[in-house]
PDB file of C-alpha atoms in Angstrom:
ATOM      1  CA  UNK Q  15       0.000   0.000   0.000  1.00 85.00           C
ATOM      2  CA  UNK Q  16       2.997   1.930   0.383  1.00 90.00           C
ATOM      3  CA  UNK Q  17       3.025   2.787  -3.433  1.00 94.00           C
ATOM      4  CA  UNK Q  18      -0.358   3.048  -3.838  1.00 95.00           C
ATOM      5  CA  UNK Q  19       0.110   5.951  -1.610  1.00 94.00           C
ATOM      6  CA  UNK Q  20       3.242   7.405  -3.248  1.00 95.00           C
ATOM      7  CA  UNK Q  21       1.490   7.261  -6.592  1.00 97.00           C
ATOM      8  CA  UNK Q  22      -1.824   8.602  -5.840  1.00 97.00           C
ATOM      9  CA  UNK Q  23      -0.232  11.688  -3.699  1.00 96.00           C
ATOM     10  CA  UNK Q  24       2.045  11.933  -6.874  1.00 97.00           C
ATOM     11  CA  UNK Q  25      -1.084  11.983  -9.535  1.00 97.00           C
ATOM     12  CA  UNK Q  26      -2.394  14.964  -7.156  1.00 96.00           C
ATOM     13  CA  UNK Q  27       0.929  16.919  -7.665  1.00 95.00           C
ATOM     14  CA  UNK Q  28       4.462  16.907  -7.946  1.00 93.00           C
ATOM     15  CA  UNK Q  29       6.154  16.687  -4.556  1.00 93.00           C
ATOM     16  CA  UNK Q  30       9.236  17.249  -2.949  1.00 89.00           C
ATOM     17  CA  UNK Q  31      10.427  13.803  -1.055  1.00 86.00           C
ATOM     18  CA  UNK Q  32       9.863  15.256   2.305  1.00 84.00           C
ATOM     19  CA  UNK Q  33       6.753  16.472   1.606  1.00 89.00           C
ATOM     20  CA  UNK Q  34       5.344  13.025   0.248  1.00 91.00           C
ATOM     21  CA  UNK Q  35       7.362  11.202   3.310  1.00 88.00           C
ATOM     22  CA  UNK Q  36       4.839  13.903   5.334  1.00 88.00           C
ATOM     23  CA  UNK Q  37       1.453  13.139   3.381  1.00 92.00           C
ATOM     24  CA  UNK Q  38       2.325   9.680   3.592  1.00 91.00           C
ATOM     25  CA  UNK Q  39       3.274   9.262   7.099  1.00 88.00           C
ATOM     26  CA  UNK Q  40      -0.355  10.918   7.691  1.00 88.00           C
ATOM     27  CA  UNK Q  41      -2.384   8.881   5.648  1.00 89.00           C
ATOM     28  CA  UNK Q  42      -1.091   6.362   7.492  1.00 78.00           C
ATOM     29  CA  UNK Q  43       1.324   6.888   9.937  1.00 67.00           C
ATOM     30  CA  UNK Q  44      -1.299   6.408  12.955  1.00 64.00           C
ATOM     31  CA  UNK Q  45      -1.491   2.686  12.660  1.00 60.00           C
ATOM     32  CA  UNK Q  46       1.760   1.876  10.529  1.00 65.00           C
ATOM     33  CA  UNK Q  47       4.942   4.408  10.768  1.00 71.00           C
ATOM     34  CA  UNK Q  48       6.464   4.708   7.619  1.00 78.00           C
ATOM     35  CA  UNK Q  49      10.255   5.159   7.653  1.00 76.00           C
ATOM     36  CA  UNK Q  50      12.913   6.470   5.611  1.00 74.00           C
ATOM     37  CA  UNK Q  51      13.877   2.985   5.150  1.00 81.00           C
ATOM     38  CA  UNK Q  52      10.727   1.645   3.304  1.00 85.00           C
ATOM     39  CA  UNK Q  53       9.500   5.210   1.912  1.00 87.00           C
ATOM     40  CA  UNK Q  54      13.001   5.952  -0.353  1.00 88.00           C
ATOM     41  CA  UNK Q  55      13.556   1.974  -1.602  1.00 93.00           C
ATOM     42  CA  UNK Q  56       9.818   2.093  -2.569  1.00 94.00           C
ATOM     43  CA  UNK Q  57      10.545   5.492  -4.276  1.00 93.00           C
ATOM     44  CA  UNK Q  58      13.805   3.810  -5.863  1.00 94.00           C
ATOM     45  CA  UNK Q  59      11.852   0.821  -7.057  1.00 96.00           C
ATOM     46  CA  UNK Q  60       8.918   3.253  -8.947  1.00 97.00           C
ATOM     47  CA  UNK Q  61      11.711   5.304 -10.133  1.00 96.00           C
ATOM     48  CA  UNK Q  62      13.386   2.386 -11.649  1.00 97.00           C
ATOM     49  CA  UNK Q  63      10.169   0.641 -12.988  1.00 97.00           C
ATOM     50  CA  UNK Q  64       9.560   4.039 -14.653  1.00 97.00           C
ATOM     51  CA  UNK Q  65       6.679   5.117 -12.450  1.00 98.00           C
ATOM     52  CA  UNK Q  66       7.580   8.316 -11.401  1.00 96.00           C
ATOM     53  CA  UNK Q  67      11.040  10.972 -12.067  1.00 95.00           C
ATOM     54  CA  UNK Q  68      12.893  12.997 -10.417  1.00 92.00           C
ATOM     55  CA  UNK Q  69      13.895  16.801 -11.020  1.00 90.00           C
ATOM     56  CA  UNK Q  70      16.714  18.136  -9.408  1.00 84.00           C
ATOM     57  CA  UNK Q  71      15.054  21.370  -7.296  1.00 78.00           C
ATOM     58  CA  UNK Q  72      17.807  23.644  -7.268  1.00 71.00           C
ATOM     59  CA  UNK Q  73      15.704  25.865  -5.360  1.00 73.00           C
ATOM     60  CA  UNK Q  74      15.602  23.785  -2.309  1.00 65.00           C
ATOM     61  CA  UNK Q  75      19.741  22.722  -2.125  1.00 67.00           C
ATOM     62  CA  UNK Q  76      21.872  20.081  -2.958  1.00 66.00           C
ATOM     63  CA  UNK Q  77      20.656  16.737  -3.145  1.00 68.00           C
ATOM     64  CA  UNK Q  78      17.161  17.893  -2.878  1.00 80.00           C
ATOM     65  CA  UNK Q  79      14.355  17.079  -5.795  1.00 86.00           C
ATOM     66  CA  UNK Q  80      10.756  16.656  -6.780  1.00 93.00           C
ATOM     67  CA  UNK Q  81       9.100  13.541  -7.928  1.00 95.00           C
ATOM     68  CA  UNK Q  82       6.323  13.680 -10.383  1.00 96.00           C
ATOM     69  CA  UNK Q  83       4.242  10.337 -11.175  1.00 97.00           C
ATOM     70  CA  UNK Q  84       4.791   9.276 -15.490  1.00 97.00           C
ATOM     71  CA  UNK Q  85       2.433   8.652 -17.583  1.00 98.00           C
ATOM     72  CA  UNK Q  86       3.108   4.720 -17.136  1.00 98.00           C
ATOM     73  CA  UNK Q  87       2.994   5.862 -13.295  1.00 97.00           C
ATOM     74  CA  UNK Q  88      -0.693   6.908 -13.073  1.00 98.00           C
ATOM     75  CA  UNK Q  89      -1.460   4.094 -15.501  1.00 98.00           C
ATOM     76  CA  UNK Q  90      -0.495   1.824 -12.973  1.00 98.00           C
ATOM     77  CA  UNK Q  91      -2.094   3.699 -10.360  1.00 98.00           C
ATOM     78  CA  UNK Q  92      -5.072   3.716 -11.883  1.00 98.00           C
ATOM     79  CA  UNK Q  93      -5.155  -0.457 -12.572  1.00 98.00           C
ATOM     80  CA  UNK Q  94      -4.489  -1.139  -8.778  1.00 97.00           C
ATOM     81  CA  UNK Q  95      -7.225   1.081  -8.209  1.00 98.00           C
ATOM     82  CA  UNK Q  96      -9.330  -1.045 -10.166  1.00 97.00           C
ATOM     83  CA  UNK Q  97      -8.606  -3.984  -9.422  1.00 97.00           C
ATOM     84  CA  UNK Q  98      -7.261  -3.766  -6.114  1.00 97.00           C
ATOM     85  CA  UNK Q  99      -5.745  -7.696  -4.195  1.00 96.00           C
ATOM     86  CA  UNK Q 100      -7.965  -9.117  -1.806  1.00 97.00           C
ATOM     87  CA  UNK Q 101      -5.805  -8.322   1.208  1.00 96.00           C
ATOM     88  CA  UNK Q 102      -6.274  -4.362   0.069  1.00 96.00           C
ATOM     89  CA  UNK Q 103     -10.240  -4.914   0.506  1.00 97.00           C
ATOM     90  CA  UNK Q 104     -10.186  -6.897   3.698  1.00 95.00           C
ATOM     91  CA  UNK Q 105      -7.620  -4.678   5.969  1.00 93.00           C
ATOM     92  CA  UNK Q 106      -9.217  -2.041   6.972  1.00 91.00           C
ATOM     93  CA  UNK Q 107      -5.826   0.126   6.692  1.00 87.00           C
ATOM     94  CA  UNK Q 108      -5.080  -0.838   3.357  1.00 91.00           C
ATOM     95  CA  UNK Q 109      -8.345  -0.657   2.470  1.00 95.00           C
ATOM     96  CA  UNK Q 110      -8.435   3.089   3.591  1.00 93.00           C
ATOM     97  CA  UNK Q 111      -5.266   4.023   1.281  1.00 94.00           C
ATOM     98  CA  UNK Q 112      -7.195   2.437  -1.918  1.00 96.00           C
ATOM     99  CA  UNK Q 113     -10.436   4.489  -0.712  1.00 97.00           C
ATOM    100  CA  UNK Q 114      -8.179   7.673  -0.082  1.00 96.00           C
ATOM    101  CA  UNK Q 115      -7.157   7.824  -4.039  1.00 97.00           C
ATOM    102  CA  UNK Q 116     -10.578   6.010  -5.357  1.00 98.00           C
ATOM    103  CA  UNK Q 117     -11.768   9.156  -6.809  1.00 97.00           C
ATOM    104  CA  UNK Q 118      -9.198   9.244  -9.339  1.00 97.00           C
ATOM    105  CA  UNK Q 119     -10.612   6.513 -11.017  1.00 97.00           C
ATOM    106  CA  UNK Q 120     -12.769   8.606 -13.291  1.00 96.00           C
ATOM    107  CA  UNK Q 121     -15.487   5.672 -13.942  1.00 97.00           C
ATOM    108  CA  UNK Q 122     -17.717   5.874 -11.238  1.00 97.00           C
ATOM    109  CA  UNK Q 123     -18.973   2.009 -11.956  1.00 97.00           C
ATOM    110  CA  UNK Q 124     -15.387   1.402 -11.245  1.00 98.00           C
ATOM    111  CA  UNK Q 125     -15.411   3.197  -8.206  1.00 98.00           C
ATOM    112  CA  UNK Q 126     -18.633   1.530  -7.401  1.00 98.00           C
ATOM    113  CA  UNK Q 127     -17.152  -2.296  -7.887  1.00 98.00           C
ATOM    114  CA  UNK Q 128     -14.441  -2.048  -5.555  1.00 98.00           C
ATOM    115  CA  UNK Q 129     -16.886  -0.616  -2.820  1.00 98.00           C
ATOM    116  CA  UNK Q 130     -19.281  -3.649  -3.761  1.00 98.00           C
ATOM    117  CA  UNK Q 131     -16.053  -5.809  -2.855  1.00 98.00           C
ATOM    118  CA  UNK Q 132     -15.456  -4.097   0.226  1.00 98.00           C
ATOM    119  CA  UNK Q 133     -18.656  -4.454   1.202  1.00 97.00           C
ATOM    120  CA  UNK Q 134     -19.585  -8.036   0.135  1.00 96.00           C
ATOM    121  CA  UNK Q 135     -16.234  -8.540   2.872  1.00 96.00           C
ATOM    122  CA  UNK Q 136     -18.066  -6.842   5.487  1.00 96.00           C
ATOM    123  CA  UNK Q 137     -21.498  -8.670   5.507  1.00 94.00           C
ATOM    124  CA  UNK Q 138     -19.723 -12.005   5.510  1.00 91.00           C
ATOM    125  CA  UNK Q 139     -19.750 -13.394   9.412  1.00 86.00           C
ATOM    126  CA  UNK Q 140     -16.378 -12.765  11.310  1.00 84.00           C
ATOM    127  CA  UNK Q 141     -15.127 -12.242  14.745  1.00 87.00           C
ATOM    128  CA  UNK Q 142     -11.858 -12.788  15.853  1.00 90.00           C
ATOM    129  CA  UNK Q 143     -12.779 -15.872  17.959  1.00 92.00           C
ATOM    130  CA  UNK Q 144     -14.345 -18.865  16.587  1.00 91.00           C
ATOM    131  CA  UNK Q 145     -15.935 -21.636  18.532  1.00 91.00           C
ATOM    132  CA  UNK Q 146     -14.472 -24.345  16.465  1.00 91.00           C
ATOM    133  CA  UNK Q 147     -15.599 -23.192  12.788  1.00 90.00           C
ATOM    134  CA  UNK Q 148     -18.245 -20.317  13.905  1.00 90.00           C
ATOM    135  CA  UNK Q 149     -17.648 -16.512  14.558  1.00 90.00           C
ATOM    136  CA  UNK Q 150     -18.632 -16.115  18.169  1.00 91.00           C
ATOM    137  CA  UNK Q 151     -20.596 -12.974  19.091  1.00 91.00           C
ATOM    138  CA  UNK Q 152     -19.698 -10.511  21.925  1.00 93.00           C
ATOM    139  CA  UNK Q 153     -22.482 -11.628  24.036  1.00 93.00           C
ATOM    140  CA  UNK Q 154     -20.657 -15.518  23.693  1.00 94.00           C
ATOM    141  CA  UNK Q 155     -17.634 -14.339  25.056  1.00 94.00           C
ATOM    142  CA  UNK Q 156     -17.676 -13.958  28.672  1.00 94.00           C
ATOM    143  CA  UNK Q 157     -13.857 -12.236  28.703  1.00 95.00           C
ATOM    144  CA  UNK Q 158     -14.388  -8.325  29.047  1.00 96.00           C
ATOM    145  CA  UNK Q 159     -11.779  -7.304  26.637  1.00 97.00           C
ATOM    146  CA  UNK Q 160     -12.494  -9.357  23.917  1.00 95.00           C
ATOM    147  CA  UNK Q 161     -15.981  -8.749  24.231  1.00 94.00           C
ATOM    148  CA  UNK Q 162     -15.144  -5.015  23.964  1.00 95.00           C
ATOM    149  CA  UNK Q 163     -13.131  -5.883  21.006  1.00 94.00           C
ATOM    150  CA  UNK Q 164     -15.952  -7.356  19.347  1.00 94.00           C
ATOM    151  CA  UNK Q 165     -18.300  -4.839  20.311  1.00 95.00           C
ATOM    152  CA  UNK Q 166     -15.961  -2.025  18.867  1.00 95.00           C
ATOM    153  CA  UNK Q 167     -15.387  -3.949  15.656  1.00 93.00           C
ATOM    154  CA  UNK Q 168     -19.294  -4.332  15.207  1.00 94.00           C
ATOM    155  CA  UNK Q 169     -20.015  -0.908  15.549  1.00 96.00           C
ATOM    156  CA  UNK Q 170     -17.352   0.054  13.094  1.00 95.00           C
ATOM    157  CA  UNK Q 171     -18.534  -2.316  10.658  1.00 95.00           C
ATOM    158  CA  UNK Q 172     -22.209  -1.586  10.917  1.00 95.00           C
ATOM    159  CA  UNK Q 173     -21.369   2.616  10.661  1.00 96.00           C
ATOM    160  CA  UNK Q 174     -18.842   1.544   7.339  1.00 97.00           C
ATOM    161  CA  UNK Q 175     -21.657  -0.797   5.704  1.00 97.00           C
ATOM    162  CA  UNK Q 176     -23.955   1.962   6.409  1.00 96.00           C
ATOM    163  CA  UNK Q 177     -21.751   4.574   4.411  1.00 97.00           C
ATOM    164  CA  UNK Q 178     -21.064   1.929   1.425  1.00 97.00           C
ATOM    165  CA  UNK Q 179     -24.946   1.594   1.312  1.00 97.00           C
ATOM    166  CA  UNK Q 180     -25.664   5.157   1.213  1.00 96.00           C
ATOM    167  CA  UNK Q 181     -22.934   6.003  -1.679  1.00 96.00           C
ATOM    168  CA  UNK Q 182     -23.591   2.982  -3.843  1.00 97.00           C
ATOM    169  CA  UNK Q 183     -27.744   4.070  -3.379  1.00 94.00           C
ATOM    170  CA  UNK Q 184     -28.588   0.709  -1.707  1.00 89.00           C
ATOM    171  CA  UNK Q 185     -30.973  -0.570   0.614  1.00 76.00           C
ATOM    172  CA  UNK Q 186     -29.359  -2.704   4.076  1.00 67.00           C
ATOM    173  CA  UNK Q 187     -30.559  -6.029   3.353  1.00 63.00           C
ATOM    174  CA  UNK Q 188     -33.886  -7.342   5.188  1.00 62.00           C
ATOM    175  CA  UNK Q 189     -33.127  -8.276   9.027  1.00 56.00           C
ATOM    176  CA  UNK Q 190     -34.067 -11.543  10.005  1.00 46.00           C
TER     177      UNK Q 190
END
């Protein structure tokens, strides 16, 4: 996801390395630091693969420069986007750095197919404890942190499926 995010701040504007190491470290900083060593190699490798250049920035010193995203950058960009892996719908923090940079896709039924994966993911049962092959529910578990776990995770998927709903104009399916 760490490209992802490199690319899609870099199809938004051209960007000094700090800067991007800033926007990055934002987007996702919070639950995963980003560091100088995995930002620059990834910048090295999208460099290399033609992604994105660099400009020398004379204004800013020596050894200081701007990356802008290529034309075969933002291609690229925009076929992850797209067609994002499963792991990128079903964690929630990757998930987040696809739906930061969705709006570049400029086909909304695009847009609209990777939220119907997302949430397709989100009505299927889970729970981070199973009684043998079955999600249990909070009121199963009888331990008051995991119970608070589930009860957090619930309300965070319920208030996410709601939003998915609302932008793809669909009705919650009939409760039983």
């Amino acid at each position: 996801m760490l490209e992802v995010a490199i690319l899609g701040f870099l199809a938004e504007s051209s960007l000094p390395g700090h800067e991007l190491r800033r926007r990055v470290s934002h987007l996702t900083g919070h639950t995963r630091p980003v560091s100088d060593g995995s930002l620059y190699p990834a910048i090295n490798r999208l460099a290399k693969a033609g992604l994105l250049e660099r400009r020398a920035d004379p204004r800013a010193g020596p050894a200081r420069y701007v990356l802008s995203l290529t034309e075969a950058g933002r291609a690229d960009l925009l076929e992850r986007l797209r067609k994002p892996a499963e792991h990128e719908i079903t964690d929630h923090t990757r998930f987040c750095t696809v739906l930061s940079f969705l709006s570049l896709l400029p086909d909304l039924a695009e847009q609209h197919a990777v939220l119907r994966r997302r949430l397709a993911f989100l009505e299927e049962p889970a729970s981070f404890f199973y009684d043998g092959e079955r999600p249990m529910r909070a009121e199963e578990v009888t331990d008051p942190y995991r119970r608070g776990m589930l009860l957090a995770a619930r309300a965070t998927s319920r208030a996410e499926r709601a939003w998915l709903r609302e932008v793809l104009g669909e009705q919650p399916p009939e409760q039983s």
